[in-house]
Amino acid sequence: MPRPGAIKVHLPYHLTPRSDAAKYIYVTRNPKDTCVSYYHHMKNIPSHGFNGTFDQFFELFLSGNIDYGDYFDHLLGWYEH
């Protein structure tokens, strides 16, 4: 990719491609907002197969039992760097 370039990822830190020449910007959201948005994302895409209530999703979100793993582990993985 010609410089300057940008790549947007939703990956955790340990899965993000590395380059010594790159600069990384990690953008985060309020966890409450993230949970509500993620719930609607899961409900609106049938291939995810989630048909539960928000309360059910909230429990899954807090326990980390959602697609892509625990949200808070994701945050901490980036914050450590």
mmCIF file of C-alpha atoms in Angstrom:
data_model
loop_
_atom_site.group_PDB
_atom_site.id
_atom_site.type_symbol
_atom_site.label_atom_id
_atom_site.label_comp_id
_atom_site.label_asym_id
_atom_site.label_seq_id
_atom_site.Cartn_x
_atom_site.Cartn_y
_atom_site.Cartn_z
ATOM 1 C CA MET A 1 0.000 0.000 0.000
ATOM 2 C CA PRO A 2 1.417 3.433 -0.890
ATOM 3 C CA ARG A 3 2.262 5.659 2.063
ATOM 4 C CA PRO A 4 0.489 7.139 3.819
ATOM 5 C CA GLY A 5 -1.996 4.334 4.095
ATOM 6 C CA ALA A 6 -4.432 3.052 6.646
ATOM 7 C CA ILE A 7 -5.844 -0.328 7.479
ATOM 8 C CA LYS A 8 -8.904 -0.684 9.696
ATOM 9 C CA VAL A 9 -9.160 -3.863 11.736
ATOM 10 C CA HIS A 10 -11.326 -5.160 14.555
ATOM 11 C CA LEU A 11 -8.691 -7.666 15.589
ATOM 12 C CA PRO A 12 -7.261 -8.117 19.056
ATOM 13 C CA TYR A 13 -3.702 -6.892 19.508
ATOM 14 C CA HIS A 14 -2.110 -10.331 19.276
ATOM 15 C CA LEU A 15 -3.719 -11.013 15.863
ATOM 16 C CA THR A 16 -3.029 -7.621 14.265
ATOM 17 C CA PRO A 17 -0.290 -7.603 11.587
ATOM 18 C CA ARG A 18 2.867 -5.806 12.732
ATOM 19 C CA SER A 19 5.202 -3.366 11.040
ATOM 20 C CA ASP A 20 7.963 -1.292 12.604
ATOM 21 C CA ALA A 21 7.130 1.478 10.124
ATOM 22 C CA ALA A 22 3.456 1.590 11.120
ATOM 23 C CA LYS A 23 1.724 3.723 13.706
ATOM 24 C CA TYR A 24 -1.302 2.257 15.448
ATOM 25 C CA ILE A 25 -4.355 4.146 16.663
ATOM 26 C CA TYR A 26 -6.780 2.213 18.838
ATOM 27 C CA VAL A 27 -10.266 3.687 19.050
ATOM 28 C CA THR A 28 -12.651 2.453 21.708
ATOM 29 C CA ARG A 29 -16.218 3.093 22.754
ATOM 30 C CA ASN A 30 -18.112 3.162 25.996
ATOM 31 C CA PRO A 31 -18.721 -0.530 26.852
ATOM 32 C CA LYS A 32 -22.469 0.099 27.290
ATOM 33 C CA ASP A 33 -22.676 1.571 23.795
ATOM 34 C CA THR A 34 -20.586 -1.291 22.431
ATOM 35 C CA CYS A 35 -22.862 -3.891 23.998
ATOM 36 C CA VAL A 36 -26.060 -2.323 22.624
ATOM 37 C CA SER A 37 -24.559 -1.888 19.156
ATOM 38 C CA TYR A 38 -23.207 -5.444 19.136
ATOM 39 C CA TYR A 39 -26.608 -6.794 20.222
ATOM 40 C CA HIS A 40 -28.322 -5.095 17.270
ATOM 41 C CA HIS A 41 -25.566 -6.309 14.937
ATOM 42 C CA MET A 42 -26.134 -9.896 16.092
ATOM 43 C CA LYS A 43 -29.936 -9.616 15.846
ATOM 44 C CA ASN A 44 -29.929 -8.006 12.378
ATOM 45 C CA ILE A 45 -27.673 -10.548 10.677
ATOM 46 C CA PRO A 46 -29.470 -13.912 10.606
ATOM 47 C CA SER A 47 -26.288 -15.866 9.870
ATOM 48 C CA HIS A 48 -25.100 -15.083 13.423
ATOM 49 C CA GLY A 49 -27.954 -17.244 14.689
ATOM 50 C CA PHE A 50 -28.697 -15.138 17.774
ATOM 51 C CA ASN A 51 -32.407 -14.947 18.603
ATOM 52 C CA GLY A 52 -32.233 -14.021 22.276
ATOM 53 C CA THR A 53 -33.246 -10.965 24.241
ATOM 54 C CA PHE A 54 -30.994 -8.070 25.129
ATOM 55 C CA ASP A 55 -30.801 -9.354 28.720
ATOM 56 C CA GLN A 56 -29.538 -12.705 27.435
ATOM 57 C CA PHE A 57 -27.004 -11.014 25.179
ATOM 58 C CA PHE A 58 -25.876 -8.755 28.017
ATOM 59 C CA GLU A 59 -25.030 -11.799 30.141
ATOM 60 C CA LEU A 60 -23.102 -13.329 27.229
ATOM 61 C CA PHE A 61 -21.274 -10.034 26.672
ATOM 62 C CA LEU A 62 -20.247 -9.732 30.321
ATOM 63 C CA SER A 63 -19.061 -13.337 30.476
ATOM 64 C CA GLY A 64 -17.123 -13.075 27.196
ATOM 65 C CA ASN A 65 -19.161 -15.845 25.565
ATOM 66 C CA ILE A 66 -19.718 -13.962 22.309
ATOM 67 C CA ASP A 67 -18.224 -14.103 18.832
ATOM 68 C CA TYR A 68 -14.651 -12.817 18.860
ATOM 69 C CA GLY A 69 -14.278 -13.369 22.600
ATOM 70 C CA ASP A 70 -14.260 -11.190 25.661
ATOM 71 C CA TYR A 71 -14.584 -7.469 24.911
ATOM 72 C CA PHE A 72 -12.645 -6.460 28.009
ATOM 73 C CA ASP A 73 -9.754 -8.794 27.172
ATOM 74 C CA HIS A 74 -9.714 -7.125 23.750
ATOM 75 C CA LEU A 75 -9.412 -3.686 25.361
ATOM 76 C CA LEU A 76 -6.712 -4.747 27.790
ATOM 77 C CA GLY A 77 -4.701 -6.393 25.023
ATOM 78 C CA TRP A 78 -4.384 -3.043 23.262
ATOM 79 C CA TYR A 79 -4.034 -0.914 26.395
ATOM 80 C CA GLU A 80 -0.990 -2.927 27.472
ATOM 81 C CA HIS A 81 0.821 -1.628 24.382
#
